[in-house]
PDB file of C-alpha atoms in Angstrom:
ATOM      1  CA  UNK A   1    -105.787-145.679 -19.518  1.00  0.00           C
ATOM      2  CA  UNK A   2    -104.116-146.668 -16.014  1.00  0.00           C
ATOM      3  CA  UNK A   3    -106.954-145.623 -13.636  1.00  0.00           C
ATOM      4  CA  UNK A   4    -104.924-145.611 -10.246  1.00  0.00           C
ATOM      5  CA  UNK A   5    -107.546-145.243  -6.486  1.00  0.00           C
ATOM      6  CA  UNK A   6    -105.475-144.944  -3.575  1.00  0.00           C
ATOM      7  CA  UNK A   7    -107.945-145.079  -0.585  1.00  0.00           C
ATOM      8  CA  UNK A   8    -107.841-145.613   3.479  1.00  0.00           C
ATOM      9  CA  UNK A   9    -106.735-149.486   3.127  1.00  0.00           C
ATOM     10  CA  UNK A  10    -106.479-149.929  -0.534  1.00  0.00           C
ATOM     11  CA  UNK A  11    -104.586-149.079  -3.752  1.00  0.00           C
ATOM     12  CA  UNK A  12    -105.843-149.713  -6.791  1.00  0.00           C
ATOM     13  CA  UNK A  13    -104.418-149.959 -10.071  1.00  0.00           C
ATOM     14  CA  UNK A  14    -106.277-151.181 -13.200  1.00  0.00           C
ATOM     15  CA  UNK A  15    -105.865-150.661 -16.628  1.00  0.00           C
ATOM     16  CA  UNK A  16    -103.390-149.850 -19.591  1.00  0.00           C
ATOM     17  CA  UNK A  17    -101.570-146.896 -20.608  1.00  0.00           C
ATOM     18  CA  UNK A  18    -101.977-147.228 -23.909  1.00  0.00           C
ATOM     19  CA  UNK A  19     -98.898-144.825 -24.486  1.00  0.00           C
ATOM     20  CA  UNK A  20     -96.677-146.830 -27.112  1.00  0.00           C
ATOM     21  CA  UNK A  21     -98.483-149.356 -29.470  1.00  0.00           C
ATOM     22  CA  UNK A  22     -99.591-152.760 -28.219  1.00  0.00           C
ATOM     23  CA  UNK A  23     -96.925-154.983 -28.327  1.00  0.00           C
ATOM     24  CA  UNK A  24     -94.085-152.251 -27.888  1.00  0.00           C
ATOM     25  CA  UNK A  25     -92.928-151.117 -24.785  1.00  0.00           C
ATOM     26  CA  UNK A  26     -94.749-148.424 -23.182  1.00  0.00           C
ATOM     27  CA  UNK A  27     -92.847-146.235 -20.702  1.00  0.00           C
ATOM     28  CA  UNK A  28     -95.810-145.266 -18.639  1.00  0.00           C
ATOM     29  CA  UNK A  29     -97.028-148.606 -18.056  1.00  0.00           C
ATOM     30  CA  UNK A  30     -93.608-149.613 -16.911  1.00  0.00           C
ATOM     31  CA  UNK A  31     -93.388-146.249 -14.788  1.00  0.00           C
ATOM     32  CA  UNK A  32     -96.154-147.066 -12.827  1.00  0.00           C
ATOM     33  CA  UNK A  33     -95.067-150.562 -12.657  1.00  0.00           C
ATOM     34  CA  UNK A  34     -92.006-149.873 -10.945  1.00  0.00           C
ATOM     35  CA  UNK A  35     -93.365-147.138  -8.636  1.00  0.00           C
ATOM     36  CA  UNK A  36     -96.395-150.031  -7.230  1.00  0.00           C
ATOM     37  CA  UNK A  37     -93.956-152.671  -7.126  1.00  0.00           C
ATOM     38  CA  UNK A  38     -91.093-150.519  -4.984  1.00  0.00           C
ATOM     39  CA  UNK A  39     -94.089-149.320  -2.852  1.00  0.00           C
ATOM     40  CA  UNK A  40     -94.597-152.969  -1.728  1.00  0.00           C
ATOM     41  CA  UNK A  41     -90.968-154.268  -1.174  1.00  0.00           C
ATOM     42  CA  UNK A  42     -90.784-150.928   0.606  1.00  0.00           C
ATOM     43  CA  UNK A  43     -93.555-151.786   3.204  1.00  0.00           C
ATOM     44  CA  UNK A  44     -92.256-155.045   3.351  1.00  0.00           C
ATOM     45  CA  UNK A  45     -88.125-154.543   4.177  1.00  0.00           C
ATOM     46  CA  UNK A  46     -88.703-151.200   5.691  1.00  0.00           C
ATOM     47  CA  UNK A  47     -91.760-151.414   7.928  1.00  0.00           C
ATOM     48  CA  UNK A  48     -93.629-154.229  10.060  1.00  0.00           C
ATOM     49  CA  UNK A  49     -96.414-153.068   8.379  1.00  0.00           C
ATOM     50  CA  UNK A  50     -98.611-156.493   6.931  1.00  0.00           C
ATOM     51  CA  UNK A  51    -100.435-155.880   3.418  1.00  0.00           C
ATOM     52  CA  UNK A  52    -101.483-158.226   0.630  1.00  0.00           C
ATOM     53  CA  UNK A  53    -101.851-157.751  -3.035  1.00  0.00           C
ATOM     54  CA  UNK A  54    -102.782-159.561  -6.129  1.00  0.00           C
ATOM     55  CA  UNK A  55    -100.283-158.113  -9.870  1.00  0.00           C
ATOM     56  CA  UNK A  56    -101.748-159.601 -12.868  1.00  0.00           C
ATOM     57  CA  UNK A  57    -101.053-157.930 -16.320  1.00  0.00           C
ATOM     58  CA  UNK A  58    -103.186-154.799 -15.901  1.00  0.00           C
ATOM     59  CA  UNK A  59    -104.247-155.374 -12.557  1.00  0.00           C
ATOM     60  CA  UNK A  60    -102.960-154.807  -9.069  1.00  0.00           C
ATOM     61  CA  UNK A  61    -104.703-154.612  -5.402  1.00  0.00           C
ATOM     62  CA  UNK A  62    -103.148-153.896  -2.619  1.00  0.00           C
ATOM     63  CA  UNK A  63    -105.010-154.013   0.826  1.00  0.00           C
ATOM     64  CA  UNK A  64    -103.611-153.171   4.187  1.00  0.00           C
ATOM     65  CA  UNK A  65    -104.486-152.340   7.318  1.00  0.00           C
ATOM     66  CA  UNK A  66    -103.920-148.968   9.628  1.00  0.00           C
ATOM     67  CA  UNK A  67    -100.162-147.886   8.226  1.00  0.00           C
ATOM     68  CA  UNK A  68     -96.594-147.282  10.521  1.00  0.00           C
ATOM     69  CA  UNK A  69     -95.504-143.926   9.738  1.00  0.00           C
ATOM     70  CA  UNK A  70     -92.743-145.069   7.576  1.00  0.00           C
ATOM     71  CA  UNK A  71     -95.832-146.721   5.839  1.00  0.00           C
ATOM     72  CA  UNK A  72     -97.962-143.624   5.008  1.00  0.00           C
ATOM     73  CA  UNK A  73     -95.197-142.016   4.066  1.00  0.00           C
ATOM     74  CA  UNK A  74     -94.168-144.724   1.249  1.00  0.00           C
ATOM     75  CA  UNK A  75     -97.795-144.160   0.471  1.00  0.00           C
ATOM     76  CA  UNK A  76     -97.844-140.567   0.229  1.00  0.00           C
ATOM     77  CA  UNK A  77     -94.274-141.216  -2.056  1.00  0.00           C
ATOM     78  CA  UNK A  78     -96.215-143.081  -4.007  1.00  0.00           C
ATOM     79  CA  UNK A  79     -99.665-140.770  -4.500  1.00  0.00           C
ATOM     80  CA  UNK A  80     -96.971-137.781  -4.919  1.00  0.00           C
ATOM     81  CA  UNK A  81     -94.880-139.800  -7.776  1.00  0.00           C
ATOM     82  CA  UNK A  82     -98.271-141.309  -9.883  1.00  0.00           C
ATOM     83  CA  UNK A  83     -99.877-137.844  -9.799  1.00  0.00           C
ATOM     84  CA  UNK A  84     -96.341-136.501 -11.617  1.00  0.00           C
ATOM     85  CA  UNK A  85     -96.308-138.987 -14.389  1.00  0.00           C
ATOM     86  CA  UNK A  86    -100.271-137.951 -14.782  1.00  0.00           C
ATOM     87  CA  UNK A  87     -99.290-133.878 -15.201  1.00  0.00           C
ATOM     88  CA  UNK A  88     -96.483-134.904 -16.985  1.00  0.00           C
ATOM     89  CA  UNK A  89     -97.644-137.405 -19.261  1.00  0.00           C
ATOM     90  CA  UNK A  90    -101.282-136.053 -19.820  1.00  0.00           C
ATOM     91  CA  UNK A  91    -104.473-137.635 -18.401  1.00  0.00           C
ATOM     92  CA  UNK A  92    -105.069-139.191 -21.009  1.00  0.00           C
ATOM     93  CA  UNK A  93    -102.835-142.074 -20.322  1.00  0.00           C
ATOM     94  CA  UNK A  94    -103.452-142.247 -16.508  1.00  0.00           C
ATOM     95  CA  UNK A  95    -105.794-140.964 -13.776  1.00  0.00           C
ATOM     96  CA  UNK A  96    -105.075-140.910 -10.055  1.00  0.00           C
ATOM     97  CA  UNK A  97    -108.162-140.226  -7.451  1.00  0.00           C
ATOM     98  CA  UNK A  98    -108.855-140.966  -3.827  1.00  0.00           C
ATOM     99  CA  UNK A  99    -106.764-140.149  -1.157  1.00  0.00           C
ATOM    100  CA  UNK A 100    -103.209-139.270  -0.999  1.00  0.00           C
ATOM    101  CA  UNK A 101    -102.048-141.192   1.463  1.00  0.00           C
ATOM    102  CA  UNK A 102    -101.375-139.324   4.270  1.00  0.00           C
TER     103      UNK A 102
END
């Protein structure tokens, strides 16, 4: 399971889907993939808005201070986005808490 924690300064995203079976491609993992990876070169062409992040294979941490309003609301695209592929996909496979971004 993709457990995703978006917070005040932080988003979270640990795990694996666990969709497909290892070693085949798995279309949530690579869904969420591309949404946390188009939030950050987002923030960083479209805002001034400084934030640093570790991706390893299952892992990514993003940490940032007080957003630009373009920021939040790449944020809030994001919460809104990860939330649809957990009701559309089942929570089984992913779980998003914390706050939404705004």
């Amino acid at each position: 399971m993709i457990e995703i924690n978006i917070s005040d300064h932080n988003i979270l995203v640990d795990g694996h889907a666990g969709y497909a079976p290892p070693g085949e491609d798995d279309i949530i993992c690579a869904a969420i993939s591309v949404l946390i990876q188009s939030f950050i070169i987002s923030i960083e062409e479209l805002t001034n808005d400084e934030i640093s992040y570790q991706i390893q294979s299952g892992h990514i941490n993003i940490k940032h201070g007080d957003l630009s309003e373009a920021g939040k609301l790449l944020k809030r695209s994001f919460s809104i986005a990860a939330k649809m592929i957990e009701k559309s996909y089942s929570s089984q496979y992913t779980h998003v808490s914390g706050a939404d971004g705004r």
